[in-house]
Amino acid sequence: MRKLKWGMIGGGEGSQIGPAHRLGAGLDGAFEFAAGALDHRPDAGRDYGRRLGLDADRAYGDWHEMLEGEKNRPNRVDLVTVATPNSTHYEITKAYLEAGFHVLCEKPMTMTIEEGEDIVRIAEATGRICAVNYGYSGYSLVRHMKAMVARGDLGQIRLVKAEFAHGHHADATDADNPRVRWRYDPAQAGVSAQFADCGIHALHMACFVTGQDVEKLSADTVSCIPSRVLEDDAMVNFRLSGGTVGRLWTSSIAIGRQHGLTLQVFGEKGGLRWAQEQPNQLYFMPLGGRLQIIERGEANLSPEADRTSRVTIGHAEGMPLAFANIYKDLAEAIRAGKEGRPIDPAANLYPRAEDGLRSMAAVFAVAESGLAHGQWVEARPPMFR
């Protein structure tokens, strides 16, 4: 089967996210890295692209040049990943969708709700895939959690508790570090810092696993380091569309926490607990039963989990492999579209533009509620009310 062609914008040399995408896209042999505009410095981007194996005429200086170079090629890229600074996501994603490319955009998909609604409409009008990289939803056991909830193993879901708390921005003397400073600057980060950066991952995972959407929320936001304009800690209560109660804590000043993404789901018949730093184990407690540890890679898990597990039980699968599962989903979706057939249901799990829009609406709702001392506010984007 011919490989699909993949291109990347951003993610250049020294990038934190670029290697994870390149590993993820290439892992299953579905995509060939064919084009890139990898750096905001044109010459550096072209040079790095050639060193990664791109043909000289497909190692581009910027995203405009890549769009012009690819859109009329008979062998143009099938999927473009946007991994540039947040404020550029909307413009680039919009341009590539309108030119007929499928797009995987890093989060946040946009900087405003209005931009997010525009992307949703463009994706629908063009019939192109617009996916958003909530990559943690690619973990095998997260998908098994979703399958267990969907098939009723936990009964009606009463409560979901999500955390994404770390301590890597806890040093007040680090205030002038440019890698930290921009995150708390409204001119560069928008209306939210920690919730927009990490909290929306936890919120998306809560929605992904429960199959419900956030309708309203109440937030307590605080800058524990007083020099920061935007929050470095937030506690959010929320209500989901199926009646589930939600609790979320996100922080960047929690010294001793490293990554800190965890999810707990409590239903009328049992509870589940999973932590990203120990991704191979899912803890399941049935009502009146004994604690069970479900291992990634064990026999007779759900099709969603089996499809996204690559190495034998007892060996760790980490974040790049979770990203690879998003790419695996997208490869199946693109091939299904080309072949005029339905997508494999176990692969139809990649985060959509709608998820990116709902996340942005939640970011603005958290900012609004935080300023209003925890007042409950509408968290749905206008087009979904």
mmCIF file of C-alpha atoms in Angstrom:
data_model
loop_
_atom_site.group_PDB
_atom_site.id
_atom_site.type_symbol
_atom_site.label_atom_id
_atom_site.label_comp_id
_atom_site.label_asym_id
_atom_site.label_seq_id
_atom_site.Cartn_x
_atom_site.Cartn_y
_atom_site.Cartn_z
ATOM 1 C CA MET A 1 0.000 0.000 0.000
ATOM 2 C CA ARG A 2 1.375 3.407 -0.984
ATOM 3 C CA LYS A 3 2.400 5.599 1.890
ATOM 4 C CA LEU A 4 0.484 8.800 2.435
ATOM 5 C CA LYS A 5 2.545 11.956 2.163
ATOM 6 C CA TRP A 6 2.935 14.164 5.206
ATOM 7 C CA GLY A 7 4.175 17.699 5.686
ATOM 8 C CA MET A 8 5.015 19.716 8.778
ATOM 9 C CA ILE A 9 5.006 23.435 9.537
ATOM 10 C CA GLY A 10 7.068 24.370 12.591
ATOM 11 C CA GLY A 11 8.676 21.806 14.863
ATOM 12 C CA GLY A 12 12.179 22.787 13.798
ATOM 13 C CA GLU A 13 15.575 22.032 15.278
ATOM 14 C CA GLY A 14 15.467 22.306 19.076
ATOM 15 C CA SER A 15 11.670 22.198 19.168
ATOM 16 C CA GLN A 16 10.072 20.310 22.044
ATOM 17 C CA ILE A 17 7.154 19.007 19.983
ATOM 18 C CA GLY A 18 8.694 18.450 16.541
ATOM 19 C CA PRO A 19 10.470 15.144 17.255
ATOM 20 C CA ALA A 20 7.341 13.644 18.849
ATOM 21 C CA HIS A 21 5.354 14.426 15.704
ATOM 22 C CA ARG A 22 8.014 13.060 13.366
ATOM 23 C CA LEU A 23 8.310 9.874 15.403
ATOM 24 C CA GLY A 24 4.540 9.533 15.636
ATOM 25 C CA ALA A 25 3.844 10.131 11.967
ATOM 26 C CA GLY A 26 6.479 7.666 10.806
ATOM 27 C CA LEU A 27 6.042 4.896 13.349
ATOM 28 C CA ASP A 28 3.518 2.678 11.537
ATOM 29 C CA GLY A 29 4.808 3.276 8.024
ATOM 30 C CA ALA A 30 1.576 4.958 6.921
ATOM 31 C CA PHE A 31 3.117 8.389 6.270
ATOM 32 C CA GLU A 32 6.194 9.525 4.377
ATOM 33 C CA PHE A 33 7.727 12.809 5.543
ATOM 34 C CA ALA A 34 7.639 14.629 2.219
ATOM 35 C CA ALA A 35 7.579 18.381 2.853
ATOM 36 C CA GLY A 36 8.260 20.904 5.573
ATOM 37 C CA ALA A 37 8.593 24.546 6.534
ATOM 38 C CA LEU A 38 10.247 23.906 9.855
ATOM 39 C CA ASP A 39 11.581 27.216 11.144
ATOM 40 C CA HIS A 40 10.602 30.901 11.227
ATOM 41 C CA ARG A 41 14.080 31.545 9.788
ATOM 42 C CA PRO A 42 13.783 30.441 6.131
ATOM 43 C CA ASP A 43 17.387 29.356 5.596
ATOM 44 C CA ALA A 44 17.508 27.432 8.878
ATOM 45 C CA GLY A 45 14.223 25.711 8.042
ATOM 46 C CA ARG A 46 15.390 24.692 4.584
ATOM 47 C CA ASP A 47 18.705 23.413 5.922
ATOM 48 C CA TYR A 48 17.109 21.394 8.707
ATOM 49 C CA GLY A 49 14.536 19.936 6.322
ATOM 50 C CA ARG A 50 17.257 18.736 3.967
ATOM 51 C CA ARG A 51 19.179 17.217 6.879
ATOM 52 C CA LEU A 52 16.017 15.309 7.831
ATOM 53 C CA GLY A 53 15.884 13.865 4.314
ATOM 54 C CA LEU A 54 13.479 16.180 2.493
ATOM 55 C CA ASP A 55 14.117 16.843 -1.182
ATOM 56 C CA ALA A 56 15.629 20.299 -1.657
ATOM 57 C CA ASP A 57 12.568 21.572 -3.526
ATOM 58 C CA ARG A 58 10.258 20.478 -0.692
ATOM 59 C CA ALA A 59 12.282 21.921 2.174
ATOM 60 C CA TYR A 60 10.499 25.256 2.275
ATOM 61 C CA GLY A 61 11.347 28.604 3.834
ATOM 62 C CA ASP A 62 7.899 29.349 5.246
ATOM 63 C CA TRP A 63 4.327 28.104 5.216
ATOM 64 C CA HIS A 64 3.272 30.406 2.369
ATOM 65 C CA GLU A 65 6.020 28.983 0.155
ATOM 66 C CA MET A 66 5.032 25.449 1.147
ATOM 67 C CA LEU A 67 1.379 26.098 0.315
ATOM 68 C CA GLU A 68 2.272 27.427 -3.130
ATOM 69 C CA GLY A 69 4.737 24.609 -3.721
ATOM 70 C CA GLU A 70 2.406 21.805 -2.693
ATOM 71 C CA LYS A 71 -1.104 22.767 -3.776
ATOM 72 C CA ASN A 72 -0.652 21.960 -7.485
ATOM 73 C CA ARG A 73 1.706 18.996 -7.158
ATOM 74 C CA PRO A 74 0.306 15.695 -8.398
ATOM 75 C CA ASN A 75 1.986 14.009 -5.403
ATOM 76 C CA ARG A 76 1.199 16.733 -2.891
ATOM 77 C CA VAL A 77 1.051 16.018 0.811
ATOM 78 C CA ASP A 78 -2.085 14.314 2.151
ATOM 79 C CA LEU A 79 -1.795 15.734 5.676
ATOM 80 C CA VAL A 80 -0.201 18.890 7.066
ATOM 81 C CA THR A 81 0.729 19.254 10.735
ATOM 82 C CA VAL A 82 0.740 22.784 12.155
ATOM 83 C CA ALA A 83 3.182 23.034 15.080
ATOM 84 C CA THR A 84 3.911 26.758 15.077
ATOM 85 C CA PRO A 85 3.376 29.388 17.831
ATOM 86 C CA ASN A 86 -0.212 29.518 19.076
ATOM 87 C CA SER A 87 -1.135 32.837 17.505
ATOM 88 C CA THR A 88 -0.414 31.521 14.000
ATOM 89 C CA HIS A 89 -2.532 28.355 14.168
ATOM 90 C CA TYR A 90 -5.745 29.887 12.840
ATOM 91 C CA GLU A 91 -4.244 31.597 9.805
ATOM 92 C CA ILE A 92 -2.231 28.579 8.695
ATOM 93 C CA THR A 93 -4.936 25.987 9.360
ATOM 94 C CA LYS A 94 -7.531 28.076 7.523
ATOM 95 C CA ALA A 95 -5.304 28.523 4.475
ATOM 96 C CA TYR A 96 -4.482 24.827 4.152
ATOM 97 C CA LEU A 97 -8.060 23.656 4.680
ATOM 98 C CA GLU A 98 -9.286 26.078 2.026
ATOM 99 C CA ALA A 99 -6.617 24.721 -0.337
ATOM 100 C CA GLY A 100 -7.993 21.217 0.165
ATOM 101 C CA PHE A 101 -5.436 19.746 2.572
ATOM 102 C CA HIS A 102 -6.210 17.675 5.644
ATOM 103 C CA VAL A 103 -4.737 19.340 8.745
ATOM 104 C CA LEU A 104 -3.580 18.259 12.200
ATOM 105 C CA CYS A 105 -3.197 21.393 14.309
ATOM 106 C CA GLU A 106 -1.412 21.623 17.622
ATOM 107 C CA LYS A 107 -3.536 22.956 20.449
ATOM 108 C CA PRO A 108 -4.884 25.533 20.939
ATOM 109 C CA MET A 109 -6.488 25.386 17.512
ATOM 110 C CA THR A 110 -7.217 29.123 17.610
ATOM 111 C CA MET A 111 -6.880 32.104 19.930
ATOM 112 C CA THR A 112 -10.563 33.085 19.927
ATOM 113 C CA ILE A 113 -13.954 31.375 19.888
ATOM 114 C CA GLU A 114 -14.895 33.175 16.676
ATOM 115 C CA GLU A 115 -11.809 31.814 14.908
ATOM 116 C CA GLY A 116 -12.633 28.329 16.187
ATOM 117 C CA GLU A 117 -16.171 28.497 14.829
ATOM 118 C CA ASP A 118 -14.751 29.640 11.501
ATOM 119 C CA ILE A 119 -12.420 26.626 11.327
ATOM 120 C CA VAL A 120 -15.288 24.244 12.128
ATOM 121 C CA ARG A 121 -17.355 25.742 9.303
ATOM 122 C CA ILE A 122 -14.459 25.645 6.829
ATOM 123 C CA ALA A 123 -13.684 22.004 7.611
ATOM 124 C CA GLU A 124 -17.324 21.110 7.110
ATOM 125 C CA ALA A 125 -17.615 23.108 3.866
ATOM 126 C CA THR A 126 -14.433 21.692 2.332
ATOM 127 C CA GLY A 127 -14.931 18.133 3.546
ATOM 128 C CA ARG A 128 -11.366 18.136 4.829
ATOM 129 C CA ILE A 129 -10.241 16.650 8.127
ATOM 130 C CA CYS A 130 -9.220 19.193 10.736
ATOM 131 C CA ALA A 131 -7.832 17.344 13.729
ATOM 132 C CA VAL A 132 -6.414 18.867 16.915
ATOM 133 C CA ASN A 133 -3.499 17.265 18.716
ATOM 134 C CA TYR A 134 -4.895 16.345 22.096
ATOM 135 C CA GLY A 135 -2.279 13.645 21.907
ATOM 136 C CA TYR A 136 -2.854 12.122 25.342
ATOM 137 C CA SER A 137 -6.155 10.729 24.068
ATOM 138 C CA GLY A 138 -4.007 8.408 21.953
ATOM 139 C CA TYR A 139 -2.861 6.290 24.892
ATOM 140 C CA SER A 140 -4.116 2.722 24.606
ATOM 141 C CA LEU A 141 -5.585 2.512 28.106
ATOM 142 C CA VAL A 142 -7.263 5.920 27.818
ATOM 143 C CA ARG A 143 -9.088 4.485 24.837
ATOM 144 C CA HIS A 144 -9.914 1.396 26.848
ATOM 145 C CA MET A 145 -11.381 3.641 29.551
ATOM 146 C CA LYS A 146 -13.590 5.251 26.915
ATOM 147 C CA ALA A 147 -14.674 1.821 25.664
ATOM 148 C CA MET A 148 -15.489 0.623 29.197
ATOM 149 C CA VAL A 149 -17.618 3.719 29.835
ATOM 150 C CA ALA A 150 -19.390 3.392 26.483
ATOM 151 C CA ARG A 151 -20.300 -0.251 26.975
ATOM 152 C CA GLY A 152 -21.670 0.418 30.471
ATOM 153 C CA ASP A 153 -19.053 -1.275 32.645
ATOM 154 C CA LEU A 154 -19.309 1.594 35.140
ATOM 155 C CA GLY A 155 -23.022 2.243 34.740
ATOM 156 C CA GLN A 156 -24.127 5.846 34.734
ATOM 157 C CA ILE A 157 -21.133 8.147 35.226
ATOM 158 C CA ARG A 158 -21.559 10.312 38.297
ATOM 159 C CA LEU A 159 -18.229 12.095 38.673
ATOM 160 C CA VAL A 160 -15.035 12.698 36.698
ATOM 161 C CA LYS A 161 -11.904 14.191 38.280
ATOM 162 C CA ALA A 162 -9.020 15.399 36.131
ATOM 163 C CA GLU A 163 -5.642 16.866 37.042
ATOM 164 C CA PHE A 164 -2.741 18.332 35.087
ATOM 165 C CA ALA A 165 -0.447 19.840 37.689
ATOM 166 C CA HIS A 166 3.329 20.290 37.590
ATOM 167 C CA GLY A 167 5.869 22.431 39.398
ATOM 168 C CA HIS A 168 8.182 23.527 36.610
ATOM 169 C CA HIS A 169 7.230 27.214 36.772
ATOM 170 C CA ALA A 170 7.383 27.495 40.559
ATOM 171 C CA ASP A 171 10.605 29.520 40.770
ATOM 172 C CA ALA A 172 9.720 33.210 41.072
ATOM 173 C CA THR A 173 13.296 34.141 40.087
ATOM 174 C CA ASP A 174 12.626 32.527 36.686
ATOM 175 C CA ALA A 175 10.280 35.368 35.769
ATOM 176 C CA ASP A 176 12.512 36.712 32.986
ATOM 177 C CA ASN A 177 13.180 33.339 31.365
ATOM 178 C CA PRO A 178 11.719 33.802 27.862
ATOM 179 C CA ARG A 179 10.573 30.161 27.738
ATOM 180 C CA VAL A 180 8.429 30.847 30.811
ATOM 181 C CA ARG A 181 7.591 34.548 30.617
ATOM 182 C CA TRP A 182 5.489 34.459 27.448
ATOM 183 C CA ARG A 183 3.079 31.912 28.936
ATOM 184 C CA TYR A 184 1.860 34.445 31.518
ATOM 185 C CA ASP A 185 1.799 37.468 29.189
ATOM 186 C CA PRO A 186 -1.711 38.253 27.834
ATOM 187 C CA ALA A 187 -0.181 39.811 24.715
ATOM 188 C CA GLN A 188 1.321 36.450 23.761
ATOM 189 C CA ALA A 189 -0.765 33.829 25.572
ATOM 190 C CA GLY A 190 -4.248 35.383 25.414
ATOM 191 C CA VAL A 191 -6.709 35.321 28.305
ATOM 192 C CA SER A 192 -5.328 32.279 30.137
ATOM 193 C CA ALA A 193 -1.980 30.721 30.968
ATOM 194 C CA GLN A 194 -2.020 27.432 32.885
ATOM 195 C CA PHE A 195 -5.547 26.385 32.024
ATOM 196 C CA ALA A 196 -5.045 27.133 28.317
ATOM 197 C CA ASP A 197 -1.684 25.338 28.319
ATOM 198 C CA CYS A 198 -2.391 22.231 30.409
ATOM 199 C CA GLY A 199 -5.905 22.370 31.809
ATOM 200 C CA ILE A 200 -7.547 21.926 28.439
ATOM 201 C CA HIS A 201 -5.701 18.620 27.983
ATOM 202 C CA ALA A 202 -7.251 17.360 31.220
ATOM 203 C CA LEU A 203 -10.654 18.746 30.274
ATOM 204 C CA HIS A 204 -10.534 17.190 26.818
ATOM 205 C CA MET A 205 -9.606 13.826 28.323
ATOM 206 C CA ALA A 206 -12.555 14.003 30.733
ATOM 207 C CA CYS A 207 -14.890 14.696 27.830
ATOM 208 C CA PHE A 208 -13.235 12.109 25.562
ATOM 209 C CA VAL A 209 -13.537 9.275 28.070
ATOM 210 C CA THR A 210 -17.078 10.074 29.225
ATOM 211 C CA GLY A 211 -18.391 10.915 25.743
ATOM 212 C CA GLN A 212 -19.923 14.131 27.114
ATOM 213 C CA ASP A 213 -19.346 17.848 26.538
ATOM 214 C CA VAL A 214 -18.861 20.681 29.030
ATOM 215 C CA GLU A 215 -21.931 22.896 29.374
ATOM 216 C CA LYS A 216 -21.097 25.241 32.264
ATOM 217 C CA LEU A 217 -18.292 25.807 34.731
ATOM 218 C CA SER A 218 -17.086 27.712 37.768
ATOM 219 C CA ALA A 219 -13.404 28.581 38.160
ATOM 220 C CA ASP A 220 -11.084 29.800 40.902
ATOM 221 C CA THR A 221 -7.956 31.141 39.199
ATOM 222 C CA VAL A 222 -4.920 32.627 40.926
ATOM 223 C CA SER A 223 -1.412 33.893 40.196
ATOM 224 C CA CYS A 224 0.531 32.394 43.089
ATOM 225 C CA ILE A 225 3.600 34.263 41.844
ATOM 226 C CA PRO A 226 2.342 37.861 42.099
ATOM 227 C CA SER A 227 4.369 39.225 39.168
ATOM 228 C CA ARG A 228 2.320 37.109 36.758
ATOM 229 C CA VAL A 229 -0.683 38.673 35.060
ATOM 230 C CA LEU A 230 -2.248 35.342 34.088
ATOM 231 C CA GLU A 231 -3.005 32.387 36.349
ATOM 232 C CA ASP A 232 -0.522 29.714 37.331
ATOM 233 C CA ASP A 233 -3.117 27.660 39.253
ATOM 234 C CA ALA A 234 -6.795 26.968 38.652
ATOM 235 C CA MET A 235 -9.525 24.849 40.207
ATOM 236 C CA VAL A 236 -12.506 24.309 37.926
ATOM 237 C CA ASN A 237 -15.872 22.747 38.667
ATOM 238 C CA PHE A 238 -17.902 21.828 35.600
ATOM 239 C CA ARG A 239 -21.048 20.039 34.486
ATOM 240 C CA LEU A 240 -21.190 17.719 31.508
ATOM 241 C CA SER A 241 -23.979 17.212 28.994
ATOM 242 C CA GLY A 242 -24.912 13.800 30.392
ATOM 243 C CA GLY A 243 -25.315 15.112 33.923
ATOM 244 C CA THR A 244 -21.852 14.106 35.137
ATOM 245 C CA VAL A 245 -20.150 16.298 37.745
ATOM 246 C CA GLY A 246 -16.606 17.372 36.888
ATOM 247 C CA ARG A 247 -13.659 18.560 38.994
ATOM 248 C CA LEU A 248 -10.351 19.767 37.517
ATOM 249 C CA TRP A 249 -7.131 21.061 39.060
ATOM 250 C CA THR A 250 -4.282 22.437 36.977
ATOM 251 C CA SER A 251 -1.125 24.120 38.244
ATOM 252 C CA SER A 252 2.408 25.070 37.274
ATOM 253 C CA ILE A 253 3.649 25.782 40.798
ATOM 254 C CA ALA A 254 3.040 22.333 42.359
ATOM 255 C CA ILE A 255 6.620 21.542 43.346
ATOM 256 C CA GLY A 256 7.212 17.798 43.335
ATOM 257 C CA ARG A 257 4.744 17.097 40.553
ATOM 258 C CA GLN A 258 6.457 16.310 37.260
ATOM 259 C CA HIS A 259 3.848 15.925 34.531
ATOM 260 C CA GLY A 260 0.773 15.322 36.597
ATOM 261 C CA LEU A 261 -1.921 14.342 34.084
ATOM 262 C CA THR A 262 -4.363 11.972 35.783
ATOM 263 C CA LEU A 263 -7.983 11.005 35.263
ATOM 264 C CA GLN A 264 -10.484 9.316 37.571
ATOM 265 C CA VAL A 265 -13.994 8.301 36.511
ATOM 266 C CA PHE A 266 -16.636 7.213 39.017
ATOM 267 C CA GLY A 267 -19.875 5.523 37.977
ATOM 268 C CA GLU A 268 -22.748 3.796 39.754
ATOM 269 C CA LYS A 269 -21.099 0.382 39.248
ATOM 270 C CA GLY A 270 -17.388 1.114 39.520
ATOM 271 C CA GLY A 271 -14.459 3.509 39.229
ATOM 272 C CA LEU A 272 -11.378 3.926 37.022
ATOM 273 C CA ARG A 273 -8.041 5.637 37.605
ATOM 274 C CA TRP A 274 -5.209 6.313 35.110
ATOM 275 C CA ALA A 275 -2.031 8.420 35.274
ATOM 276 C CA GLN A 276 0.026 9.516 32.275
ATOM 277 C CA GLU A 277 3.294 8.877 34.107
ATOM 278 C CA GLN A 278 2.304 5.209 34.596
ATOM 279 C CA PRO A 279 0.430 4.696 31.317
ATOM 280 C CA ASN A 280 0.633 0.893 31.246
ATOM 281 C CA GLN A 281 -1.752 0.392 34.183
ATOM 282 C CA LEU A 282 -5.449 1.203 34.491
ATOM 283 C CA TYR A 283 -7.019 0.678 37.926
ATOM 284 C CA PHE A 284 -10.606 -0.578 37.998
ATOM 285 C CA MET A 285 -12.651 -1.000 41.155
ATOM 286 C CA PRO A 286 -16.067 -2.621 40.581
ATOM 287 C CA LEU A 287 -18.744 -1.858 43.136
ATOM 288 C CA GLY A 288 -18.494 -4.434 45.932
ATOM 289 C CA GLY A 289 -15.512 -6.081 44.263
ATOM 290 C CA ARG A 290 -11.722 -6.112 44.486
ATOM 291 C CA LEU A 291 -9.309 -3.681 42.885
ATOM 292 C CA GLN A 292 -8.206 -4.837 39.430
ATOM 293 C CA ILE A 293 -5.121 -3.671 37.531
ATOM 294 C CA ILE A 294 -5.637 -3.751 33.774
ATOM 295 C CA GLU A 295 -2.329 -3.934 31.904
ATOM 296 C CA ARG A 296 -1.745 -2.433 28.489
ATOM 297 C CA GLY A 297 -1.154 -5.222 26.003
ATOM 298 C CA GLU A 298 -3.006 -7.946 27.907
ATOM 299 C CA ALA A 299 -5.439 -10.211 26.082
ATOM 300 C CA ASN A 300 -9.100 -9.484 25.494
ATOM 301 C CA LEU A 301 -9.127 -5.726 25.882
ATOM 302 C CA SER A 302 -11.364 -3.555 23.713
ATOM 303 C CA PRO A 303 -10.759 -3.187 19.952
ATOM 304 C CA GLU A 304 -9.893 0.462 20.637
ATOM 305 C CA ALA A 305 -7.124 -0.587 23.034
ATOM 306 C CA ASP A 306 -5.886 -3.549 20.979
ATOM 307 C CA ARG A 307 -5.546 -1.415 17.859
ATOM 308 C CA THR A 308 -3.328 1.102 19.623
ATOM 309 C CA SER A 309 -0.966 -1.228 21.488
ATOM 310 C CA ARG A 310 2.262 -2.092 19.674
ATOM 311 C CA VAL A 311 4.756 -3.719 22.024
ATOM 312 C CA THR A 312 4.348 -6.678 24.324
ATOM 313 C CA ILE A 313 2.924 -6.422 27.811
ATOM 314 C CA GLY A 314 5.302 -5.103 30.451
ATOM 315 C CA HIS A 315 7.130 -2.725 28.108
ATOM 316 C CA ALA A 316 6.380 0.981 28.343
ATOM 317 C CA GLU A 317 4.661 2.881 25.551
ATOM 318 C CA GLY A 318 5.154 6.601 25.912
ATOM 319 C CA MET A 319 3.978 9.929 24.538
ATOM 320 C CA PRO A 320 5.366 9.592 20.981
ATOM 321 C CA LEU A 321 3.420 6.343 20.600
ATOM 322 C CA ALA A 322 0.269 8.086 21.818
ATOM 323 C CA PHE A 323 0.890 10.693 19.117
ATOM 324 C CA ALA A 324 1.410 7.819 16.679
ATOM 325 C CA ASN A 325 -2.085 6.569 17.468
ATOM 326 C CA ILE A 326 -3.535 9.947 16.437
ATOM 327 C CA TYR A 327 -1.610 9.643 13.163
ATOM 328 C CA LYS A 328 -2.761 6.039 12.786
ATOM 329 C CA ASP A 329 -6.370 7.208 13.155
ATOM 330 C CA LEU A 330 -5.831 9.950 10.596
ATOM 331 C CA ALA A 331 -4.210 7.585 8.103
ATOM 332 C CA GLU A 332 -7.246 5.299 8.352
ATOM 333 C CA ALA A 333 -9.628 8.245 7.972
ATOM 334 C CA ILE A 334 -7.791 9.603 4.927
ATOM 335 C CA ARG A 335 -7.592 6.178 3.280
ATOM 336 C CA ALA A 336 -11.269 5.517 3.973
ATOM 337 C CA GLY A 337 -12.132 8.798 2.295
ATOM 338 C CA LYS A 338 -9.989 8.002 -0.736
ATOM 339 C CA GLU A 339 -11.519 4.533 -1.022
ATOM 340 C CA GLY A 340 -15.103 5.615 -0.412
ATOM 341 C CA ARG A 341 -15.640 3.303 2.554
ATOM 342 C CA PRO A 342 -16.551 3.776 6.223
ATOM 343 C CA ILE A 343 -13.735 4.382 8.678
ATOM 344 C CA ASP A 344 -12.904 1.607 11.149
ATOM 345 C CA PRO A 345 -14.937 2.554 14.253
ATOM 346 C CA ALA A 346 -11.984 1.778 16.525
ATOM 347 C CA ALA A 347 -9.964 4.415 14.621
ATOM 348 C CA ASN A 348 -12.632 7.097 14.534
ATOM 349 C CA LEU A 349 -11.339 8.672 17.739
ATOM 350 C CA TYR A 350 -9.012 11.489 16.684
ATOM 351 C CA PRO A 351 -9.854 14.895 18.198
ATOM 352 C CA ARG A 352 -11.763 17.130 15.786
ATOM 353 C CA ALA A 353 -12.012 20.863 15.130
ATOM 354 C CA GLU A 354 -15.153 20.764 17.258
ATOM 355 C CA ASP A 355 -13.020 19.624 20.199
ATOM 356 C CA GLY A 356 -10.612 22.492 19.599
ATOM 357 C CA LEU A 357 -13.514 24.935 19.524
ATOM 358 C CA ARG A 358 -15.067 23.590 22.719
ATOM 359 C CA SER A 359 -11.685 23.850 24.434
ATOM 360 C CA MET A 360 -11.308 27.481 23.420
ATOM 361 C CA ALA A 361 -14.811 28.252 24.695
ATOM 362 C CA ALA A 362 -13.821 26.633 28.012
ATOM 363 C CA VAL A 363 -10.649 28.753 28.181
ATOM 364 C CA PHE A 364 -12.668 31.962 27.876
ATOM 365 C CA ALA A 365 -15.269 30.660 30.337
ATOM 366 C CA VAL A 366 -12.563 29.902 32.919
ATOM 367 C CA ALA A 367 -11.090 33.379 32.470
ATOM 368 C CA GLU A 368 -14.532 34.974 32.820
ATOM 369 C CA SER A 369 -15.488 32.937 35.868
ATOM 370 C CA GLY A 370 -12.138 33.504 37.538
ATOM 371 C CA LEU A 371 -12.516 37.260 37.234
ATOM 372 C CA ALA A 372 -16.069 36.944 38.607
ATOM 373 C CA HIS A 373 -14.861 35.060 41.727
ATOM 374 C CA GLY A 374 -16.173 31.682 40.630
ATOM 375 C CA GLN A 375 -19.514 32.622 39.125
ATOM 376 C CA TRP A 376 -21.018 29.793 37.073
ATOM 377 C CA VAL A 377 -20.841 30.667 33.363
ATOM 378 C CA GLU A 378 -21.840 29.185 30.008
ATOM 379 C CA ALA A 379 -18.988 27.055 28.593
ATOM 380 C CA ARG A 380 -20.433 26.065 25.223
ATOM 381 C CA PRO A 381 -19.407 27.962 22.087
ATOM 382 C CA PRO A 382 -22.343 29.936 20.600
ATOM 383 C CA MET A 383 -22.722 27.640 17.579
ATOM 384 C CA PHE A 384 -23.320 24.637 19.868
ATOM 385 C CA ARG A 385 -25.836 26.203 22.230
#
